[in-house]
Amino acid sequence: MDWLWTRRSALLGIALMLLLPTSGGGQTNDKREPKLRERLVLGLQVRRPAEYEYVDAVIDTVNRGELPQKIVDRMFFWARGRAPKGDQGRRPIIYFQAGLNRVASKLRIDIAADPSSTGG
């Protein structure tokens, strides 16, 4: 019977953590959607500088209106579902990059950083 009480307490604690607002440093209590870059970097487990550059190029291409965000969103969820869980060598960014490059080439879209945003 003790295990039942412990389990209930744990579930209640988890439920409270999910329901109660967090007091994050510097964050407001508004329920904002994460920005595209935040979602891609965190959700795709971006680690390497080249991967950050690729994500920034994708965002620039979306912002220029050349690549629909709907395609980026679809590839994001596809890549997260495709990557094996717990295998750090096969992070979702690997599938995202390969898949989005393939779709973009079929649509004749060049995924490139905006020259004016790079400062060059």
XYZ file of C-alpha atoms in Angstrom:
120
model
C 0.000 0.000 0.000
C 2.994 2.312 0.543
C 3.964 2.030 -3.124
C 0.484 3.232 -4.111
C 0.819 6.314 -1.904
C 4.307 7.005 -3.264
C 3.086 6.636 -6.829
C 0.129 8.958 -6.217
C 2.408 11.532 -4.618
C 4.790 11.375 -7.559
C 1.969 11.746 -10.085
C 0.508 14.658 -8.136
C 3.910 16.337 -8.038
C 4.360 15.939 -11.782
C 0.862 17.272 -12.444
C 1.512 20.318 -10.267
C 4.819 21.036 -12.010
C 3.084 20.951 -15.383
C 0.116 23.063 -14.332
C 1.717 25.727 -12.171
C 3.534 28.596 -13.886
C 7.287 28.556 -13.550
C 9.226 31.527 -12.272
C 11.946 31.462 -14.912
C 14.568 34.166 -14.724
C 13.802 36.919 -17.202
C 10.703 35.237 -18.593
C 7.289 36.777 -18.494
C 4.183 34.817 -17.643
C 2.679 35.300 -21.102
C 2.044 32.109 -22.995
C 4.168 32.840 -26.030
C 4.951 30.391 -28.747
C 8.645 29.586 -29.026
C 10.326 31.324 -31.919
C 11.188 29.221 -34.935
C 14.911 29.264 -34.136
C 14.349 28.158 -30.526
C 12.099 25.334 -31.655
C 14.504 24.115 -34.323
C 17.633 24.349 -32.155
C 16.115 22.615 -29.141
C 13.807 20.191 -30.912
C 16.392 19.035 -33.444
C 19.206 18.866 -30.865
C 21.492 21.226 -32.776
C 25.050 21.084 -31.397
C 27.654 21.897 -34.053
C 28.417 25.341 -35.518
C 27.579 24.116 -39.036
C 24.179 22.953 -37.782
C 23.492 26.378 -36.248
C 24.469 27.977 -39.570
C 22.082 25.668 -41.413
C 19.198 26.508 -39.056
C 19.915 30.230 -39.497
C 19.942 29.775 -43.287
C 16.581 27.975 -43.108
C 15.123 30.813 -41.030
C 16.479 33.453 -43.439
C 14.965 31.559 -46.376
C 11.603 31.396 -44.576
C 11.779 35.104 -43.683
C 12.470 36.013 -47.323
C 9.300 34.138 -48.266
C 11.106 31.619 -50.462
C 10.468 28.604 -48.226
C 7.034 28.102 -46.643
C 7.198 27.615 -42.879
C 4.647 24.826 -43.255
C 7.284 22.733 -45.061
C 9.822 23.455 -42.309
C 7.267 22.435 -39.674
C 6.459 19.181 -41.474
C 10.133 18.300 -41.824
C 10.702 19.194 -38.158
C 8.088 16.716 -36.941
C 9.139 14.086 -39.494
C 12.798 14.313 -38.395
C 11.907 14.095 -34.700
C 9.856 10.974 -35.329
C 12.533 9.444 -37.542
C 15.501 9.855 -35.174
C 16.078 6.921 -32.813
C 15.489 7.794 -29.183
C 18.589 8.010 -26.999
C 21.080 7.703 -29.858
C 23.153 10.886 -29.702
C 24.904 10.004 -32.952
C 21.612 10.168 -34.864
C 20.055 13.393 -33.687
C 16.952 14.756 -35.457
C 18.952 17.561 -37.130
C 20.618 14.948 -39.334
C 17.277 13.781 -40.722
C 15.895 17.333 -40.873
C 18.817 18.626 -42.919
C 18.782 15.728 -45.380
C 14.998 15.759 -45.752
C 14.621 19.515 -46.100
C 17.461 19.704 -48.631
C 15.731 17.044 -50.709
C 12.343 18.784 -50.598
C 13.912 22.188 -51.288
C 15.806 20.874 -54.302
C 12.595 19.401 -55.744
C 10.932 22.801 -55.297
C 14.058 24.554 -56.646
C 14.532 26.516 -53.446
C 18.042 27.501 -52.423
C 18.429 27.390 -48.638
C 20.926 30.139 -47.942
C 21.623 32.766 -45.323
C 20.499 36.295 -46.100
C 23.654 38.216 -47.097
C 22.422 41.358 -45.331
C 22.009 39.512 -42.016
C 25.531 38.068 -41.972
C 27.205 41.463 -41.899
C 29.297 40.668 -44.987
